Amino acid sequence: MVSFRAALSLASVLVALFARATLADNPINPSFSYGSTKVRGVNLGGWLVLEPWITPSLFDNTGNDAIVDEWTFGQLQSRSTAQSVLTNHWNTWITEQDFVDIAAAGLNHVRIPIGYWAFEVGPGEPYISGQLPYLQKAVGWARNHGIKVIVDLHGAPGSQNGYDNSGHRISFPQWHSNSTNVQRTDAIIKQIASLFINDQDVVSVIAPLNEPAGYDGSDVLSVVRQYWYDSYGNIRFPYGTSQQSNTVVLLHDAFQPLSYWNGFQTPPNWQGVAIDTHIYQMFSQDEVARTNQQHISAACANAPALSSFDLWTIVGEWTPAATDCAKYLNGRGVGARYDGSYPGSTAVGSCAGLTGSASGFSAAYKTFLRQYWEAQVVTYEQGAGWVQWTWKAEDADEWTYQAGLKNGWIPQSPTQLQYPNICG
Ligand SMILES: *[C@@H]1O[C@H](CO)[C@@H](O)[C@H](O)[C@H]1NC(C)=O
């Protein structure tokens, strides 16, 4: 704990000493006017961090049902097989053409999830490393096509939430309860800030940790708050001097209402901090039971909180999907609430025609996807903007920006709305 406090006091001293000087400068990243220009972006999910639902074939091809995340992907099959499958995936899942297409779709940001194991792997951790050169390539492609990059640490040592998308699907995530894990994460954020120190015009945002499990209680939240202070120092002061970077620090709300973060790291003493909130409507029985109109109304109801919050608020994950039907969405081998195949759930209806290939989607369903997409875009632009989850997936078109563009429920430019008054 001593080193956390020391890092906090260093950050506080630097802030106190230099707040006045930096206020006179433009506190906004000169390459993008956060807060006035809307963030319109897409996540490159399932690329540098595997997710079973995004690439089910990589998991099914192992022939081993116990391989449910990237940890077990490295642990429960031959290392050379895992290495070659991953290398092929990194080389093919996202290429420069995706950046061409993302720019052509009128988007200005990508958020790129990456795990701590791209930076260092501890003893006994079965992860396979090698993702970092691809992140660096992606930054070059983003530069070529005028796209900003949010580098998003999506998995921390010990796992910050136990989800498969943190790298390790476990019941008792151990990031927050083990100070070694937190210190390792601090060092990785420092490393990321230093790696892109000369690319702040492209890597304009660093998100120091995706979705820490704040719902587990105040012991988690107090570690998260301290880690956010340390991250501020690590991201805003990467030069080892009083000179401040332009990089925006994007803090996830840890599943707390925005009001929980009122006054946290706000100007003028803190510069360039934004809050990231994720809005989904399918991870509870009540939510999957909503009608289409109720999904749309619930999305619109976020507007007051987003427009009034005292930091820039980016909805860093959301989707036009309204069910949990996508194969493996709740984990490899786990069913869906919507059709009652998830333990303890009550069926709402059949998943047929609601997931998989858009060729099986009805015209009415595609119209709903368009309306729900537009309701969310209109609402999230009441805040600082949005980043949809996710660009592509093997077999869940309702989730992907690519399929939405191709099949017409996402417009070729995000300002071409058919239902601009859908939220009334
Ligand atoms: C804390 O985590 C580190 C890995 O980061 C591990 O080596 C150590 O055994 C853990 N400590 C405890 C008490 O679990």
XYZ file of C-alpha atoms and ligand atoms in Angstrom:
438
model
C 0.000 0.000 0.000
C 2.908 2.335 0.705
C 3.853 2.516 -2.939
C 0.262 3.278 -3.961
C 0.165 6.174 -1.526
C 3.551 7.349 -2.732
C 2.330 7.272 -6.314
C -0.797 9.156 -5.327
C 1.142 11.834 -3.527
C 3.519 12.202 -6.467
C 0.548 12.657 -8.787
C -1.110 15.089 -6.381
C 2.028 17.159 -5.999
C 2.544 17.330 -9.738
C -1.082 18.280 -10.212
C -0.954 20.948 -7.539
C 2.295 22.411 -8.866
C 1.407 22.454 -12.509
C -2.362 22.724 -12.745
C -2.142 26.458 -13.296
C 0.397 26.194 -16.089
C -1.507 23.455 -17.931
C -4.831 25.240 -17.570
C -3.390 28.052 -19.615
C -2.650 25.481 -22.313
C -5.409 23.748 -24.188
C -6.482 20.996 -21.801
C -8.094 19.158 -24.695
C -6.054 16.795 -26.825
C -5.101 19.018 -29.802
C -5.779 16.181 -32.222
C -9.443 15.702 -31.213
C -11.802 18.038 -29.395
C -13.274 15.680 -26.839
C -16.429 17.134 -25.397
C -17.318 19.084 -28.539
C -16.658 16.631 -31.381
C -18.526 13.387 -30.768
C -16.596 10.168 -30.406
C -18.006 7.716 -32.954
C -16.182 4.461 -32.839
C -16.068 0.733 -32.805
C -14.277 -1.845 -30.670
C -11.859 -4.284 -32.267
C -13.068 -7.023 -29.943
C -11.839 -10.606 -30.020
C -8.554 -9.753 -31.738
C -5.725 -9.296 -29.215
C -7.884 -10.765 -26.417
C -9.813 -13.892 -27.434
C -13.519 -14.145 -26.664
C -15.254 -17.469 -27.276
C -18.432 -15.848 -28.603
C -16.571 -13.673 -31.108
C -14.472 -16.516 -32.535
C -16.217 -19.750 -31.484
C -14.304 -21.713 -34.155
C -10.956 -21.129 -32.422
C -12.399 -22.795 -29.322
C -14.431 -25.524 -31.029
C -11.390 -26.510 -33.123
C -9.459 -27.418 -29.958
C -11.812 -30.352 -29.407
C -11.527 -29.651 -25.675
C -14.600 -28.291 -23.865
C -12.470 -27.138 -20.938
C -10.827 -24.476 -23.122
C -13.085 -21.527 -22.303
C -10.804 -18.468 -22.331
C -7.313 -17.363 -23.366
C -5.775 -18.723 -20.147
C -7.017 -22.267 -20.792
C -6.275 -21.813 -24.508
C -2.596 -21.630 -23.551
C -2.845 -24.183 -20.744
C -4.843 -27.136 -22.062
C -3.432 -27.813 -25.525
C 0.008 -28.027 -27.068
C 1.808 -24.698 -26.818
C 2.941 -24.872 -30.418
C -0.622 -25.418 -31.649
C -1.907 -22.573 -29.509
C 0.917 -20.327 -30.689
C 0.322 -21.014 -34.366
C -3.474 -20.615 -34.127
C -3.050 -17.313 -32.261
C -0.441 -16.007 -34.694
C -2.681 -16.790 -37.632
C -5.604 -15.115 -35.864
C -3.612 -11.968 -35.068
C -2.479 -11.781 -38.694
C -5.926 -12.176 -40.226
C -8.734 -11.059 -37.875
C -7.934 -7.361 -38.296
C -5.888 -5.929 -41.160
C -5.328 -2.462 -42.596
C -8.431 -2.977 -44.776
C -10.561 -2.876 -41.628
C -9.209 0.604 -40.876
C -10.042 1.637 -44.461
C -13.615 0.370 -43.946
C -13.945 1.934 -40.484
C -12.860 5.328 -41.806
C -15.215 4.976 -44.796
C -18.079 4.334 -42.363
C -17.548 7.810 -40.880
C -16.074 6.585 -37.611
C -13.307 8.484 -35.834
C -12.155 6.065 -33.092
C -11.316 2.436 -32.494
C -10.972 0.944 -29.031
C -8.464 -1.889 -28.946
C -8.659 -4.329 -26.036
C -5.359 -5.915 -25.017
C -4.392 -8.139 -22.085
C -1.579 -7.666 -19.579
C 0.028 -10.835 -20.962
C 1.000 -8.955 -24.105
C 3.420 -7.030 -21.858
C 4.615 -9.561 -19.284
C 3.686 -13.053 -18.163
C 4.348 -14.167 -14.587
C 5.562 -17.591 -13.428
C 2.817 -20.225 -13.722
C 0.679 -18.119 -16.043
C -0.024 -20.101 -19.235
C -0.712 -17.113 -21.489
C 0.949 -16.865 -24.865
C 2.446 -13.485 -25.615
C 3.072 -11.766 -28.944
C 0.139 -9.346 -29.329
C 2.100 -6.133 -28.873
C 3.551 -5.834 -32.409
C -0.024 -6.060 -33.724
C -1.162 -3.219 -31.487
C 1.746 -1.171 -32.821
C 0.830 -2.067 -36.406
C -2.772 -1.064 -35.720
C -1.625 2.341 -34.489
C 0.188 2.826 -37.804
C -2.917 1.820 -39.755
C -5.020 4.188 -37.642
C -2.564 6.972 -38.417
C -2.760 6.196 -42.146
C -6.549 6.460 -42.135
C -7.155 9.300 -39.684
C -8.576 7.163 -36.874
C -7.872 7.735 -33.146
C -7.024 4.770 -30.941
C -8.204 4.028 -27.422
C -5.750 1.509 -25.976
C -7.822 -0.468 -23.490
C -6.266 -2.774 -20.897
C -8.894 -5.506 -20.925
C -7.283 -8.110 -18.695
C -5.200 -7.536 -15.552
C -3.143 -10.032 -13.503
C -5.469 -12.062 -11.269
C -8.439 -10.926 -13.446
C -10.376 -7.818 -12.513
C -13.804 -9.415 -13.042
C -13.490 -13.140 -13.738
C -15.106 -12.827 -17.176
C -13.662 -14.838 -20.050
C -12.982 -11.500 -21.767
C -10.512 -10.624 -18.987
C -8.500 -13.614 -20.231
C -9.395 -15.837 -17.275
C -12.896 -17.034 -16.457
C -12.893 -17.585 -12.682
C -15.387 -17.254 -9.804
C -13.168 -15.198 -7.526
C -11.227 -12.570 -9.434
C -8.039 -11.698 -7.563
C -6.754 -8.500 -9.094
C -7.964 -6.191 -6.348
C -7.102 -8.431 -3.395
C -3.417 -8.839 -4.254
C -1.230 -5.753 -4.296
C 1.365 -7.493 -6.489
C -1.279 -7.800 -9.179
C -2.131 -4.112 -8.924
C 1.533 -3.077 -8.990
C 2.106 -5.184 -12.109
C -0.834 -3.411 -13.726
C 0.546 0.025 -12.787
C 3.823 -0.906 -14.472
C 1.991 -1.973 -17.641
C 0.099 1.326 -17.853
C 3.419 3.156 -17.505
C 4.795 0.960 -20.273
C 1.810 1.705 -22.560
C 2.110 5.461 -21.948
C 5.798 5.338 -22.706
C 5.395 3.127 -25.782
C 3.044 5.660 -27.407
C 4.638 8.807 -26.003
C 5.304 10.080 -29.535
C 1.931 8.943 -30.910
C -0.408 10.995 -28.751
C -2.044 12.379 -31.885
C -3.213 8.831 -32.707
C -3.280 7.028 -29.349
C -5.285 9.876 -27.905
C -6.848 7.818 -25.111
C -5.611 5.163 -22.709
C -8.185 3.196 -20.706
C -6.257 1.766 -17.747
C -8.686 -1.063 -16.898
C -11.837 -2.483 -18.438
C -14.772 -3.342 -16.183
C -13.318 -3.841 -12.711
C -15.906 -5.680 -10.603
C -17.099 -2.730 -8.527
C -20.352 -4.585 -7.780
C -18.337 -6.888 -5.500
C -18.198 -4.135 -2.916
C -16.305 -1.312 -1.323
C -13.032 -3.219 -0.972
C -12.881 -3.491 -4.778
C -13.953 0.118 -5.276
C -11.331 1.487 -2.935
C -8.591 -0.382 -4.818
C -10.040 0.848 -8.121
C -10.111 4.471 -6.946
C -6.489 4.299 -5.832
C -5.542 2.614 -9.108
C -7.285 5.429 -11.042
C -5.132 7.973 -9.145
C -1.993 6.023 -9.950
C -3.088 5.690 -13.594
C -3.601 9.434 -13.848
C 0.016 9.969 -12.868
C 1.216 7.191 -15.182
C -0.736 8.413 -18.236
C -0.651 12.195 -17.798
C 3.003 12.420 -16.660
C 4.891 9.946 -18.862
C 8.016 12.091 -19.225
C 9.218 11.778 -15.636
C 8.987 15.557 -15.379
C 6.237 18.057 -14.687
C 5.325 18.050 -18.389
C 1.825 16.750 -18.942
C 0.790 14.551 -21.873
C -2.239 15.143 -24.072
C -3.485 11.617 -23.541
C -7.037 11.296 -22.271
C -7.428 8.976 -19.260
C -10.596 6.932 -19.758
C -11.867 5.484 -16.476
C -14.490 2.754 -16.460
C -17.330 3.400 -14.017
C -16.771 0.002 -12.349
C -20.502 -0.700 -12.851
C -21.459 2.147 -10.523
C -24.008 4.802 -11.486
C -22.283 7.875 -12.923
C -23.380 9.792 -9.829
C -20.999 7.635 -7.755
C -18.115 9.341 -9.602
C -19.397 12.916 -9.160
C -16.439 15.207 -8.583
C -13.847 12.470 -9.200
C -10.771 13.783 -11.065
C -12.622 16.823 -12.382
C -11.095 20.023 -13.785
C -9.419 22.314 -13.016
C -7.152 20.201 -10.815
C -7.353 17.203 -13.120
C -7.089 17.438 -16.900
C -8.100 15.124 -19.698
C -10.126 12.592 -17.720
C -13.191 10.929 -19.240
C -15.530 8.288 -17.870
C -16.434 5.111 -19.738
C -19.798 3.472 -19.175
C -21.028 0.266 -20.815
C -24.706 -0.094 -21.615
C -26.156 -3.536 -22.324
C -29.688 -4.828 -21.973
C -29.322 -8.619 -22.018
C -27.437 -9.767 -18.957
C -30.425 -10.233 -16.657
C -33.791 -11.961 -16.921
C -35.639 -8.637 -16.630
C -33.679 -7.120 -19.492
C -34.057 -9.992 -21.959
C -37.798 -9.989 -21.212
C -38.213 -6.398 -22.463
C -40.209 -5.731 -25.617
C -38.517 -3.988 -28.524
C -40.188 -0.723 -27.542
C -39.043 -1.153 -23.933
C -35.454 -1.690 -25.111
C -35.624 1.540 -27.097
C -37.215 3.505 -24.248
C -34.656 2.180 -21.780
C -31.826 3.290 -24.111
C -33.335 6.772 -24.472
C -33.726 7.052 -20.693
C -29.929 7.279 -20.321
C -29.845 10.773 -21.833
C -30.165 12.923 -18.677
C -27.354 11.115 -16.832
C -25.058 11.224 -19.871
C -25.653 14.868 -20.708
C -25.281 16.212 -17.185
C -22.227 14.343 -15.906
C -19.237 16.480 -14.975
C -16.633 14.515 -16.969
C -16.742 13.669 -20.674
C -18.817 10.497 -20.772
C -18.108 7.961 -23.489
C -20.320 4.891 -23.866
C -17.364 2.648 -24.635
C -19.414 -0.524 -25.157
C -22.989 -1.024 -26.362
C -24.737 -2.962 -29.088
C -27.892 -3.088 -31.186
C -28.274 -6.723 -30.049
C -31.122 -7.054 -27.565
C -30.806 -10.713 -26.534
C -28.095 -12.961 -25.107
C -28.706 -15.500 -27.895
C -25.246 -15.311 -29.535
C -23.466 -18.645 -29.115
C -21.102 -18.587 -26.073
C -22.049 -14.980 -25.235
C -22.449 -16.012 -21.590
C -19.387 -18.239 -21.784
C -18.399 -21.319 -23.762
C -20.848 -24.115 -22.968
C -23.303 -21.734 -21.235
C -26.780 -21.150 -22.683
C -28.942 -18.060 -23.136
C -31.509 -16.495 -20.826
C -33.650 -15.590 -23.809
C -34.456 -19.200 -24.731
C -34.269 -20.500 -21.161
C -31.080 -22.538 -21.688
C -29.141 -20.435 -19.140
C -29.262 -21.901 -15.614
C -32.166 -20.458 -13.626
C -33.625 -18.493 -16.518
C -37.170 -18.494 -17.896
C -37.579 -18.652 -21.677
C -38.799 -15.498 -23.392
C -38.768 -17.002 -26.881
C -36.728 -18.900 -29.434
C -33.309 -17.587 -30.475
C -33.888 -18.727 -34.067
C -33.577 -15.796 -36.460
C -32.229 -13.474 -33.745
C -28.538 -14.419 -33.937
C -26.088 -15.941 -36.400
C -26.069 -14.793 -40.018
C -28.115 -11.772 -41.073
C -29.395 -13.852 -43.981
C -31.756 -15.400 -41.422
C -32.993 -12.060 -40.016
C -36.524 -10.908 -40.898
C -37.204 -7.441 -42.313
C -39.022 -6.521 -39.082
C -36.022 -7.597 -36.969
C -33.637 -5.559 -39.126
C -35.936 -2.534 -38.757
C -35.835 -2.975 -34.982
C -32.026 -3.259 -35.042
C -31.898 0.043 -36.969
C -34.277 1.801 -34.579
C -32.512 0.519 -31.482
C -29.120 1.454 -32.983
C -30.326 4.981 -33.779
C -31.965 5.422 -30.347
C -28.625 4.577 -28.754
C -26.553 6.796 -31.061
C -28.868 9.764 -30.482
C -28.755 9.190 -26.723
C -25.034 8.521 -26.352
C -24.258 11.660 -28.368
C -25.910 13.546 -25.495
C -22.661 12.598 -23.775
C -19.219 12.671 -25.397
C -20.017 9.861 -27.841
C -19.901 6.137 -28.289
C -17.873 3.094 -29.273
C -19.963 0.114 -30.397
C -19.115 -3.432 -29.388
C -17.929 -4.821 -31.824
C -16.524 -4.536 -35.374
C -16.758 -8.212 -36.387
C -17.689 -11.638 -35.077
C -17.761 -15.041 -36.755
C -21.409 -15.824 -36.188
C -23.358 -13.091 -34.382
C -24.286 -10.459 -36.974
C -26.699 -8.667 -34.633
C -23.634 -7.474 -32.688
C -21.331 -6.353 -35.456
C -20.811 -2.995 -37.066
C -19.617 -4.727 -40.239
C -22.819 -6.743 -40.680
C -24.957 -3.723 -39.792
C -23.316 -1.691 -42.563
C -23.656 -4.552 -45.036
C -27.279 -5.365 -44.228
C -28.601 -1.864 -43.762
C -29.377 -1.473 -40.056
C -26.315 0.730 -39.650
C -26.096 3.729 -42.008
C -23.022 4.280 -44.203
C -22.393 7.436 -42.163
C -23.489 7.596 -38.506
C -25.195 10.957 -39.093
C -27.605 9.555 -41.701
C -30.437 8.813 -39.303
C -33.840 7.538 -40.403
C -35.379 7.976 -36.935
C -33.735 11.116 -35.523
C -36.703 11.727 -33.208
C -37.004 8.170 -31.972
C -36.331 9.267 -28.394
C -39.022 11.946 -28.639
C -0.341 -12.320 -5.763
O -0.186 -12.365 -7.161
C 1.084 -12.784 -7.599
C 1.085 -12.711 -9.119
O 0.882 -11.389 -9.538
C 1.360 -14.200 -7.104
O 2.654 -14.590 -7.486
C 1.221 -14.241 -5.598
O 1.334 -15.587 -5.177
C -0.124 -13.715 -5.178
N -0.176 -13.622 -3.723
C -1.143 -14.218 -3.021
C -1.072 -14.000 -1.538
O -2.024 -14.870 -3.515
